[in-house]
XYZ file of C-alpha atoms in Angstrom:
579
model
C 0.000 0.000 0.000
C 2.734 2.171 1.206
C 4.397 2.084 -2.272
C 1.416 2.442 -4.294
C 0.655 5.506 -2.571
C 4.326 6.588 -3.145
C 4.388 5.879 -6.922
C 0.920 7.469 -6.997
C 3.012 11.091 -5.197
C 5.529 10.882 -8.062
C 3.237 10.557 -11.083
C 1.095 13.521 -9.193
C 4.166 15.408 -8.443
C 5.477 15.242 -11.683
C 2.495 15.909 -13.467
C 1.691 18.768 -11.559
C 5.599 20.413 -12.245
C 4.760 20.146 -16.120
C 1.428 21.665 -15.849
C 2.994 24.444 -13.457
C 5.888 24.772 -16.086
C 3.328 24.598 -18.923
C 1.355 27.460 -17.017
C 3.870 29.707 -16.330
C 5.072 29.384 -20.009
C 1.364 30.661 -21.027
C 0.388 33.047 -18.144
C 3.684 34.026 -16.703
C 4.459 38.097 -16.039
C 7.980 39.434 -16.473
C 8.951 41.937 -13.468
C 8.612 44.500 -12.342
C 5.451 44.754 -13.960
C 3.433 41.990 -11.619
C -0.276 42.928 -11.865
C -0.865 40.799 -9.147
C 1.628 43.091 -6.546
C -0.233 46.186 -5.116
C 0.643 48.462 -1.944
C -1.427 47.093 1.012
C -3.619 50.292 1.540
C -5.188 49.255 -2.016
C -6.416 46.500 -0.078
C -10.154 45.647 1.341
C -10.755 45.752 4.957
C -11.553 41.751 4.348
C -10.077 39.371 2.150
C -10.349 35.537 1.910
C -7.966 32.760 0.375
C -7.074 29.513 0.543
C -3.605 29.545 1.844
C -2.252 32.971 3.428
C 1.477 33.208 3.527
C 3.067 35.660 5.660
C 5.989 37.258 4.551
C 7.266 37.203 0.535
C 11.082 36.600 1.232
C 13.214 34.118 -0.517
C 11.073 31.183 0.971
C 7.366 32.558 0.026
C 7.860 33.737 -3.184
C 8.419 30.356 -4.714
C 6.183 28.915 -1.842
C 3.437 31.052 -3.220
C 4.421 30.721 -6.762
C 3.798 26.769 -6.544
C 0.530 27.096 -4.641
C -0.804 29.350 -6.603
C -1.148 26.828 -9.759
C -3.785 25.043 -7.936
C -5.295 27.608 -5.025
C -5.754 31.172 -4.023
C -2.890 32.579 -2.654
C -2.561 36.047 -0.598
C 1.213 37.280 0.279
C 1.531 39.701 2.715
C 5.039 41.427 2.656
C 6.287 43.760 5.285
C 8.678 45.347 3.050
C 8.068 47.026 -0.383
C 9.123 45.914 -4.022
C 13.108 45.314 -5.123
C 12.822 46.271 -8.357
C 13.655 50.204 -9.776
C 15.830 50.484 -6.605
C 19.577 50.737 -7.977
C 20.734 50.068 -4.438
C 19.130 46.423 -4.421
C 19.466 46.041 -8.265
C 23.501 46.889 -9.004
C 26.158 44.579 -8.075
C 28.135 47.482 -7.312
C 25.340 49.393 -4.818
C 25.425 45.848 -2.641
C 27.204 47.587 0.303
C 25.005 50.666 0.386
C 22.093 48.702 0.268
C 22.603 47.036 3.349
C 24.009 50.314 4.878
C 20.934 51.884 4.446
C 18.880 52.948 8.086
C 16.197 55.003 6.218
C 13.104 54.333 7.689
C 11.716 52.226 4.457
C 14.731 51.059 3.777
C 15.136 47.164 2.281
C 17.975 46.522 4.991
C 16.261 46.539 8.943
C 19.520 47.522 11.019
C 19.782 45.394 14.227
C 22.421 44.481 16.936
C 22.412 41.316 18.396
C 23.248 40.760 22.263
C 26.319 39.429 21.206
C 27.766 42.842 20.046
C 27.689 42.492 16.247
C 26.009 44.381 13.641
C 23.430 42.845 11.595
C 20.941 43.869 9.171
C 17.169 41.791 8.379
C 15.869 42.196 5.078
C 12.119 43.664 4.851
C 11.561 43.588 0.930
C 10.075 41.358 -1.799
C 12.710 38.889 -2.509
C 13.712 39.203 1.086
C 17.596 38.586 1.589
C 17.902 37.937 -1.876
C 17.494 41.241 -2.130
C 20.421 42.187 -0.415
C 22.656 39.582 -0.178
C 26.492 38.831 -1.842
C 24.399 36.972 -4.531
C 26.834 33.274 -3.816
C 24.050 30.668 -5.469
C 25.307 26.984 -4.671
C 23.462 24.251 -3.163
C 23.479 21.911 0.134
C 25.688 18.839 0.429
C 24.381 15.137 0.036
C 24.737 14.917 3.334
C 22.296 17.685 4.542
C 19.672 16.942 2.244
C 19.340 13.008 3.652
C 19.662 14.247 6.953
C 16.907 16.745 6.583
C 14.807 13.860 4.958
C 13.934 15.141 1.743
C 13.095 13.262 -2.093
C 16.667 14.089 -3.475
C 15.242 13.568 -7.030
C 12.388 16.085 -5.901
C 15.183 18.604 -4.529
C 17.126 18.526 -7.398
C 14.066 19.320 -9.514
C 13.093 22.094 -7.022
C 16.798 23.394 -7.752
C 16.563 23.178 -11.140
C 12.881 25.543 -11.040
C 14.880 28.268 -9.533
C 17.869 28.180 -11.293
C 15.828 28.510 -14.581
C 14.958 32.197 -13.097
C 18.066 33.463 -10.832
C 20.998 31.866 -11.056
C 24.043 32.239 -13.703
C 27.484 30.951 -14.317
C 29.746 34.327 -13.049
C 32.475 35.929 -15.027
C 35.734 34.880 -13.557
C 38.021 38.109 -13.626
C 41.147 38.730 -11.907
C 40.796 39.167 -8.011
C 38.825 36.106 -7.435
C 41.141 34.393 -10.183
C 43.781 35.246 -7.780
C 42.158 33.874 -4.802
C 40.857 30.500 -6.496
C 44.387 29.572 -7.623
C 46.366 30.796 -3.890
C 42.953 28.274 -2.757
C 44.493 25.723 -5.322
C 48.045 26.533 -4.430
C 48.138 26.300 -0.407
C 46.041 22.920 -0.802
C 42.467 22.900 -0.728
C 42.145 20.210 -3.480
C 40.218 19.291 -5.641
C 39.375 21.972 -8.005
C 36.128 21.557 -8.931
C 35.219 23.902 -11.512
C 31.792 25.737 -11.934
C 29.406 23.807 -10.207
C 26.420 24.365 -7.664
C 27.029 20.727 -6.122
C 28.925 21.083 -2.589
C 32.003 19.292 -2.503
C 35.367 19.555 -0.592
C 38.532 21.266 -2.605
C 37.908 24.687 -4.079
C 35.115 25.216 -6.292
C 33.708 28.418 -8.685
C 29.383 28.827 -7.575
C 26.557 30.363 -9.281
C 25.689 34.081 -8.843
C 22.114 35.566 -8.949
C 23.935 38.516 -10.539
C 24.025 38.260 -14.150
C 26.596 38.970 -16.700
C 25.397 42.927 -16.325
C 25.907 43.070 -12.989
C 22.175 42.837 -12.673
C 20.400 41.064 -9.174
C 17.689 38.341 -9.861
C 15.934 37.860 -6.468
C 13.853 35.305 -5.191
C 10.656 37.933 -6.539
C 11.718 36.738 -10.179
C 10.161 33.679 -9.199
C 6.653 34.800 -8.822
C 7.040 35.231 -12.608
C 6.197 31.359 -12.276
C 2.928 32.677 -10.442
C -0.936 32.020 -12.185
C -1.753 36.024 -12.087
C -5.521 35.303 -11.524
C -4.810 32.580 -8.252
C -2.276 35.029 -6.064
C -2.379 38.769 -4.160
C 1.048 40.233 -3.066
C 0.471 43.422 -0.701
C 3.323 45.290 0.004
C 4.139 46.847 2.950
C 1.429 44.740 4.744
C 3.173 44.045 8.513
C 1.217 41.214 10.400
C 0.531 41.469 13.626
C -0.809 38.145 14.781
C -2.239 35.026 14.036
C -6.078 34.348 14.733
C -6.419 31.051 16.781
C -9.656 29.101 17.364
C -10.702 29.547 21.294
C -11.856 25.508 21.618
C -12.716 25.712 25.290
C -12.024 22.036 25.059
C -8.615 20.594 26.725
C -8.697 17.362 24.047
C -9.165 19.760 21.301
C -6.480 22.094 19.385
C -6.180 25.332 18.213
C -6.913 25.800 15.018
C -5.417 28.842 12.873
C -7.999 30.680 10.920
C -6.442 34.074 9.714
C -4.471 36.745 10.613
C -4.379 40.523 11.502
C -2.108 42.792 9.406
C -1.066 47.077 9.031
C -0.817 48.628 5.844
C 1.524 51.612 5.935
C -1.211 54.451 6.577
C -1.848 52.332 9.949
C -4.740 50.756 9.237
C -5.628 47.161 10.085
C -7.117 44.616 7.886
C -8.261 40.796 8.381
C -7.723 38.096 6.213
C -9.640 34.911 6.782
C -8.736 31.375 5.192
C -11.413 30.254 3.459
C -13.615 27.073 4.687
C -11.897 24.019 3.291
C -10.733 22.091 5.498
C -7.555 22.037 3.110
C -6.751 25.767 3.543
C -3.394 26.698 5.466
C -1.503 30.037 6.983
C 2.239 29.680 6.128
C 4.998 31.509 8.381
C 7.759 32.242 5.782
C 8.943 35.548 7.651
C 12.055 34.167 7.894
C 14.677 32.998 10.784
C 14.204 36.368 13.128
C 10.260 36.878 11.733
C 9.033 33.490 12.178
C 9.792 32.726 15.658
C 8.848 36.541 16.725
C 5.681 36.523 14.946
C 4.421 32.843 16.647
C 5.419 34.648 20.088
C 3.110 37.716 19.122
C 0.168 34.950 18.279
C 0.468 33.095 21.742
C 2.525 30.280 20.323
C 6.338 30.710 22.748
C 7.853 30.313 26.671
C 4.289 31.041 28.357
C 6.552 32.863 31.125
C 8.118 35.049 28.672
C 4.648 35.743 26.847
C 3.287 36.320 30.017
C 5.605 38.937 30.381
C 4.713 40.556 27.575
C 0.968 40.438 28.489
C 0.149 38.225 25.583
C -2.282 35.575 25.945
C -0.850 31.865 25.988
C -2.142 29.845 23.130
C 0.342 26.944 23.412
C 3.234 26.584 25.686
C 5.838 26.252 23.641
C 9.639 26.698 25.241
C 11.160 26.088 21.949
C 10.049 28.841 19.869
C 13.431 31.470 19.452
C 15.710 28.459 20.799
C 18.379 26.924 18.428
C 19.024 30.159 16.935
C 22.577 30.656 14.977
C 24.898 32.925 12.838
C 27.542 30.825 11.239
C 30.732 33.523 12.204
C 32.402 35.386 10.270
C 35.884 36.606 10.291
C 38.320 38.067 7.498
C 41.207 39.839 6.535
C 41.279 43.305 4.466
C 43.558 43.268 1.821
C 44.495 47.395 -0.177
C 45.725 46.328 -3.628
C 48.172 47.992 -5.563
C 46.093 47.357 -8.272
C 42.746 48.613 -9.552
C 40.333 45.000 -9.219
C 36.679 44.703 -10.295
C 33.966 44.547 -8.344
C 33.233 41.232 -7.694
C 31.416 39.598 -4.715
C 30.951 36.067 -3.641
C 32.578 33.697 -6.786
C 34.594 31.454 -5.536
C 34.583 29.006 -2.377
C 37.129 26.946 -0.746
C 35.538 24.057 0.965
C 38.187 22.491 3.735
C 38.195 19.554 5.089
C 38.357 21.047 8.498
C 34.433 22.201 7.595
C 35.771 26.272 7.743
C 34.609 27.915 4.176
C 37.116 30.191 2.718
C 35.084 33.432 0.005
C 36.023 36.704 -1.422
C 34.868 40.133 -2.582
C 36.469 42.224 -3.965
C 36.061 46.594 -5.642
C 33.694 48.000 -3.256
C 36.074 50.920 -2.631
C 35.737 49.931 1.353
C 37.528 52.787 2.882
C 34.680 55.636 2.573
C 32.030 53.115 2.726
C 33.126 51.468 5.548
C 34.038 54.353 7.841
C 30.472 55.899 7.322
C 28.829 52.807 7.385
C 30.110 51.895 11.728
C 29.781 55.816 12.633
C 26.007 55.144 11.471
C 26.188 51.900 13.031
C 27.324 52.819 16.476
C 25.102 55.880 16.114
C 22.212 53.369 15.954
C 23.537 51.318 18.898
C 23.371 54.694 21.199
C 19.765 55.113 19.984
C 18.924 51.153 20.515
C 20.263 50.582 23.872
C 21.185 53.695 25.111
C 24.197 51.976 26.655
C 28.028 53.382 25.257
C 30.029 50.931 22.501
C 32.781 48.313 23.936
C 34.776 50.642 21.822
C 35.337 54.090 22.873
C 35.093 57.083 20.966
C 39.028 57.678 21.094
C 38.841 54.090 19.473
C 36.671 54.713 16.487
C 38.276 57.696 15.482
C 41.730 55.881 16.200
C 40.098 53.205 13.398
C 38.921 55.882 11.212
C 42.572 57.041 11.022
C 44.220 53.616 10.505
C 41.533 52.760 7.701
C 42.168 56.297 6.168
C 45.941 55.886 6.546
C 46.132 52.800 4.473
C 43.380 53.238 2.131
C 41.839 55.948 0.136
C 38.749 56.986 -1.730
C 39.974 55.711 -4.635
C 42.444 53.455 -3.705
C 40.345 49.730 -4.273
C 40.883 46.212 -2.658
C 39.198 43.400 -1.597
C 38.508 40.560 1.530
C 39.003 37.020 1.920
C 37.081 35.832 4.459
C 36.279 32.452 6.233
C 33.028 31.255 7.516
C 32.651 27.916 9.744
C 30.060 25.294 9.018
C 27.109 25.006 11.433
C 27.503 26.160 13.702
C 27.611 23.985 17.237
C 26.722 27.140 19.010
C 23.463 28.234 19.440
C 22.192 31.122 21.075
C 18.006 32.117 21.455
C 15.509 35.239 20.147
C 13.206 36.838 22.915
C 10.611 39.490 21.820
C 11.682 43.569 23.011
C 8.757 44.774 22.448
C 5.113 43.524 21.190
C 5.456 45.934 18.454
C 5.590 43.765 14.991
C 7.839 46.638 13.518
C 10.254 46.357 15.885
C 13.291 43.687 16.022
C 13.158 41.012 18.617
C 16.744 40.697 20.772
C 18.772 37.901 20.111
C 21.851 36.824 20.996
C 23.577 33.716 18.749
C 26.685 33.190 21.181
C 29.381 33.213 19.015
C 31.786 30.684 19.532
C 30.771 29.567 22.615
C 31.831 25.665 21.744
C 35.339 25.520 21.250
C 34.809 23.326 18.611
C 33.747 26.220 16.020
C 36.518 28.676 17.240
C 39.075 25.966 16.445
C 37.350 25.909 12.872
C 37.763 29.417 12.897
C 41.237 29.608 13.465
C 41.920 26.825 11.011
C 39.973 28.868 8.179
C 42.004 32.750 9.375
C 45.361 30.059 8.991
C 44.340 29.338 5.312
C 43.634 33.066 4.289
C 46.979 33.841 5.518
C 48.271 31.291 3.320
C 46.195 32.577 0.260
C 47.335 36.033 0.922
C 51.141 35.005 1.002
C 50.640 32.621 -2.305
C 52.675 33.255 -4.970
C 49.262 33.458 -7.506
C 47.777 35.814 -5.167
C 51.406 38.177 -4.771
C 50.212 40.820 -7.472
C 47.232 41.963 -5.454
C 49.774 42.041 -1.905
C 51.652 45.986 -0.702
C 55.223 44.182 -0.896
C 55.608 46.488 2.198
C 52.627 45.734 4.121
C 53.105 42.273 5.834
C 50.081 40.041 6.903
C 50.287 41.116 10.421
C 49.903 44.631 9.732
C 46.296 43.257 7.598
C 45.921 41.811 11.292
C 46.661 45.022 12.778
C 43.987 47.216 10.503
C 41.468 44.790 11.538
C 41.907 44.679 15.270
C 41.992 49.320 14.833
C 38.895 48.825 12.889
C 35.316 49.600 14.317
C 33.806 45.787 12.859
C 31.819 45.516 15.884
C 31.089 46.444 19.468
C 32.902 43.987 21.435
C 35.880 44.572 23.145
C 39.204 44.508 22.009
C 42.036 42.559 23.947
C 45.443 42.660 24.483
C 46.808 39.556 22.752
C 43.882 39.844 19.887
C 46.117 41.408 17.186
C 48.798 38.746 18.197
C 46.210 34.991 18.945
C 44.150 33.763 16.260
C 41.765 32.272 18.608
C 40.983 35.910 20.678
C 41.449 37.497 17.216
C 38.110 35.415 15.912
C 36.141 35.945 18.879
C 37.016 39.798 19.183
C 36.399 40.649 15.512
C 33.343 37.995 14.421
C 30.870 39.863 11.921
C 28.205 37.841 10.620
C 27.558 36.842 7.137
C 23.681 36.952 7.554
C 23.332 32.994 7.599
C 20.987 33.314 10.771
C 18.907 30.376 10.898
C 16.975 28.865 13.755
C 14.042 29.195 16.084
C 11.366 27.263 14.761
C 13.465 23.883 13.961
C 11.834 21.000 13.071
C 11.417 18.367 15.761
C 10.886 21.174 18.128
C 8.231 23.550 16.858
C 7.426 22.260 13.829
C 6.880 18.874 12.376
C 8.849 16.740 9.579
C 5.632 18.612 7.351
C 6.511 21.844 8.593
C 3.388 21.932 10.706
C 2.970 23.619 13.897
C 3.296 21.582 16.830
C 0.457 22.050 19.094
C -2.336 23.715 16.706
C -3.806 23.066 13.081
C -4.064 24.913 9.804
C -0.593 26.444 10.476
C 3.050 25.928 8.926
C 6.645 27.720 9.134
C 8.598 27.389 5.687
C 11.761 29.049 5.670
C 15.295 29.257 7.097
C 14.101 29.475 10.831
C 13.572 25.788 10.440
C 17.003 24.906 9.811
C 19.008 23.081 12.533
C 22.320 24.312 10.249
C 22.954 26.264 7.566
C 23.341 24.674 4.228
C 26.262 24.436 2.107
C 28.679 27.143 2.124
C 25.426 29.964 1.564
C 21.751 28.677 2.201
C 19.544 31.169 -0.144
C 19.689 28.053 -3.257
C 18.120 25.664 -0.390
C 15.778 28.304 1.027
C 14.248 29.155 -2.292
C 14.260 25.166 -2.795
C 12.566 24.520 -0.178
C 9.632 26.881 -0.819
C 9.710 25.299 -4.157
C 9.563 21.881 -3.004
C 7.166 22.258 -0.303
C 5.085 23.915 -2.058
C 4.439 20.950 -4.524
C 4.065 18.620 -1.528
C 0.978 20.503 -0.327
C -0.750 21.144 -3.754
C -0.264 17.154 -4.022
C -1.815 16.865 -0.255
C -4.612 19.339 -1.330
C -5.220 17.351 -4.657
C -4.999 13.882 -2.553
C -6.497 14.408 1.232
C -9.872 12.476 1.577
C -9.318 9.864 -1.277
C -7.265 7.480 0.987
């Protein structure tokens, strides 16, 4: 029985991916000109829809996509629309983007407890939007753990690579690096490939040979116009629960409260098949903040908050994680492109080595912490680790070794993971505002000694002989060290032996590389089906769900998996009540 029902899923599955392909083909609509995407005060005071996903990042837009060839989908986005904004669009804007602290801008500034600067992205496409563009999928190894159909991931790959992803133009900087990878010894070379495998490897981009960003948003393009609603700028505020009165029965999700951008509040409802579903796809700080605003989290720590308990749930906001990031910046004597994430080395020792390079860092960089630490003083209202004698001491260093106009790059190194975990509490009951969280960087020794491993094997890169044309023959590797220690990467405190020990130098300069993940995992708030433990009608799809981060850079897998889970329920919607 088991396997008739399981041949039965394939022939479905496969059936429905050609008529979705066959679809899109005939009804498909090329960005930025969606008819389907309208600002949320367009909206009526009361909409229903079959499934209502919350939050149109780089998890619901495929997500909604899919379910939209066989259901009425509504997307409610928090942030507004990627497309016309050069910041978001250009390859070379990438660093202003996500330097941005306007009050609409794509990039939502935070600081984690931890002491590092961090941005969350509130935009259609959601960190796609933003992000160094590195396309390359999860190992073997993840994919069986996490239990999925590899044939069916592959496929779901394959959907979203048709849209975003392209094969980048190696030029000379990250030609450098990729041969000094080659040269100090992480072997094989692999070529261009999305597959993650040890030795050093070239990985998609969803930058194009223009320079142009394809975000996760492209995908809606695979969308049936008449089946979906995207509102922009639509911030949820809670979930609607079911009040059962009955201790045998559950909660049951029904719809869900949200603000358009004049203030006003509107209510969508699912509709009444049984079938019908609410999808969380707000994304690894979103997700577990907006089940705590619904009643779903620690009922001591809702309590707190003077929200009313609808499940107990300790787990929500636990597991979270930033995989680390720590790297070297290297002034060139020569001009270099701008390039971003290209090339990988994948180490044995499971530390990731990447570079960027012609973002003309010096200016950039100086305004972008005296913003920064501006924003701490209005968060907190507590002083920076770092004095002010310190930042201007690292405004002077940067300024000292690099101009305006002067160009270079970074090599960084990011650990796999990671074993430390750290949680997300709510601040405030405000849905605008960030929740704190704190990811506890390198608390297991384990990851710092990955750390260490992967700063080790940039310092051999940087000393290669294929990398020597981009190296000041005067400026040695410690005095790289040096400008990173003076400079203002974050708020923790600086030591004495951190310009001269690897290990204090990883923990006192970490940065993240916005591969947060965490807080609703699966096994502990949601099931293998991505359902809510504890209530009906109700599902989280997106990175928060992740126990580790995939492959070197997770967006591939996180549009995948709104791809692929988005086929599974159309099949359970076409399927449920003939067994």
């Amino acid at each position: 029985m088991y396997m008739d029902l399981r041949s039965s899923w394939e022939l479905i599955v496969i059936a429905l991916a050609g008529f979705s392909m066959f679809r899109s083909f005939c009804h498909s609509e090329k960005a930025p000109y969606y008819t389907f995407v309208h600002e949320a005060t367009s909206a009526p005071h009361v909409l229903y829809y079959d499934y209502i996903v919350v939050g149109g990042g780089t998890s619901g837009c495929p997500l909604a996509a899919t379910l939209s060839q066989g259901a009425r989908v509504l997307v409610l986005e928090r942030g507004g629309s990627p497309y016309g904004n050069p910041k978001i669009m250009n390859r070379a804007n990438f660093a202003d983007s996500l330097s941005d602290t306007s009050p609409n801008s794509p990039s939502q500034q935070f600081i984690s407890d931890d002491g590092v600067y961090n941005a969350r992205a509130r935009v259609l496409g959601g960190g796609s939007a933003l992000n160094a563009g590195f396309y390359t999928h999860a190992s073997v190894d993840y994919v069986r753990k996490a239990g999925w159909n590899p044939e069916f991931v592959d496929e779901s790959y394959a959907w979203v690579e048709n849209k975003v992803a392209f094969e980048p133009p190696m030029l000379q900087w990250q030609s450098a690096v990729r041969d000094g990878l080659i040269e100090v010894g992480v072997l094989p070379y692999n070529g261009f490939t999305y597959d993650h495998v040890h030795g050093t490897k070239v990985g998609g981009s969803i930058f194009d040979k223009n320079g142009h960003r394809h975000t996760a948003a492209d995908l809606l393009e695979y969308a049936e116009p008449r089946n979906i609603s995207v509102y922009l700028h639509a911030t949820v505020h809670k979930i609607l629960f079911t009040e059962t009165g009955k201790p045998w029965s559950r909660p049951r999700a029904y719809g869900v409260v949200f603000e358009d951008s004049s203030g006003l509040k509107h209510w969508a409802y699912l509709g009444r098949s049984s079938k019908n579903e609410i999808i969380i796809s707000a994304g690894a700080l979103g997700s577990p903040q907006l089940l705590m605003l619904s009643g779903i989290g620690p009922a001591n720590h809702l309590q707190a908050h003077g929200i009313s308990v609808v499940v107990d749930q300790p787990m929500v906001g636990q597991g979270m994680a930033d995989n680390p990031m720590n790297l070297l910046f290297i002034p060139s004597p020569l001009p270099v492109e701008v390039s971003l994430i290209q090339v990988v080395g994948i180490t044995r020792f499971d530390s990731y080595i990447e570079t960027a390079s012609g973002l003309s860092f010096a200016n950039s960089w100086v305004h972008r912490f005296i913003r920064k630490y501006e924003l701490h003083l209005n968060e907190t209202g507590q002083p920076s680790a770092m004095t002010a004698e310190a930042m201007y001491r690292a405004i002077e260093t940067l300024n000292s070794l690099v101009t305006e106009t002067l160009q270079g790059g970074v090599i960084l190194e990011k650990i796999i993971g990671p074993v430390s975990t750290g949680e997300l509490k709510l601040r405030t009951t405000n849905p605008h505002d960030n929740p704190s969280v704190k990811f506890n960087y390198f608390k297991e020794p384990e990851d710092l000694n990955r750390c260490v491993q992967g700063m080790r094997t940039i310092i051999e890169v940087v000393n290669s002989r294929a990398f020597s044309k981009f190296r000041h023959k005067d400026m040695p590797v410690q005095a790289l060290i040096d400008l990173m220690v003076n400079l203002p990467v974050n708020l923790r405190p600086r030591h004495f032996s951190t310009a001269i020990s690897l290990e204090q130098f990883c923990t006192d300069t970490v940065m993240t590389i916005w591969h947060y993940h965490g807080g609703c995992q699966v096994r502990k708030v949601v099931d293998s089906d991505y359902k809510v433990l504890g209530v009906d009608k109700l599902r989280v799809i997106d990175g928060s769900t992740f126990i580790d981060s995939p492959g070197t850079n997770p967006q591939a897998t996180v549009m995948m998996i709104g791809r692929y889970m988005g086929r599974r329920i159309l099949y359970e919607r076409l399927t449920q009540g003939r067994k």
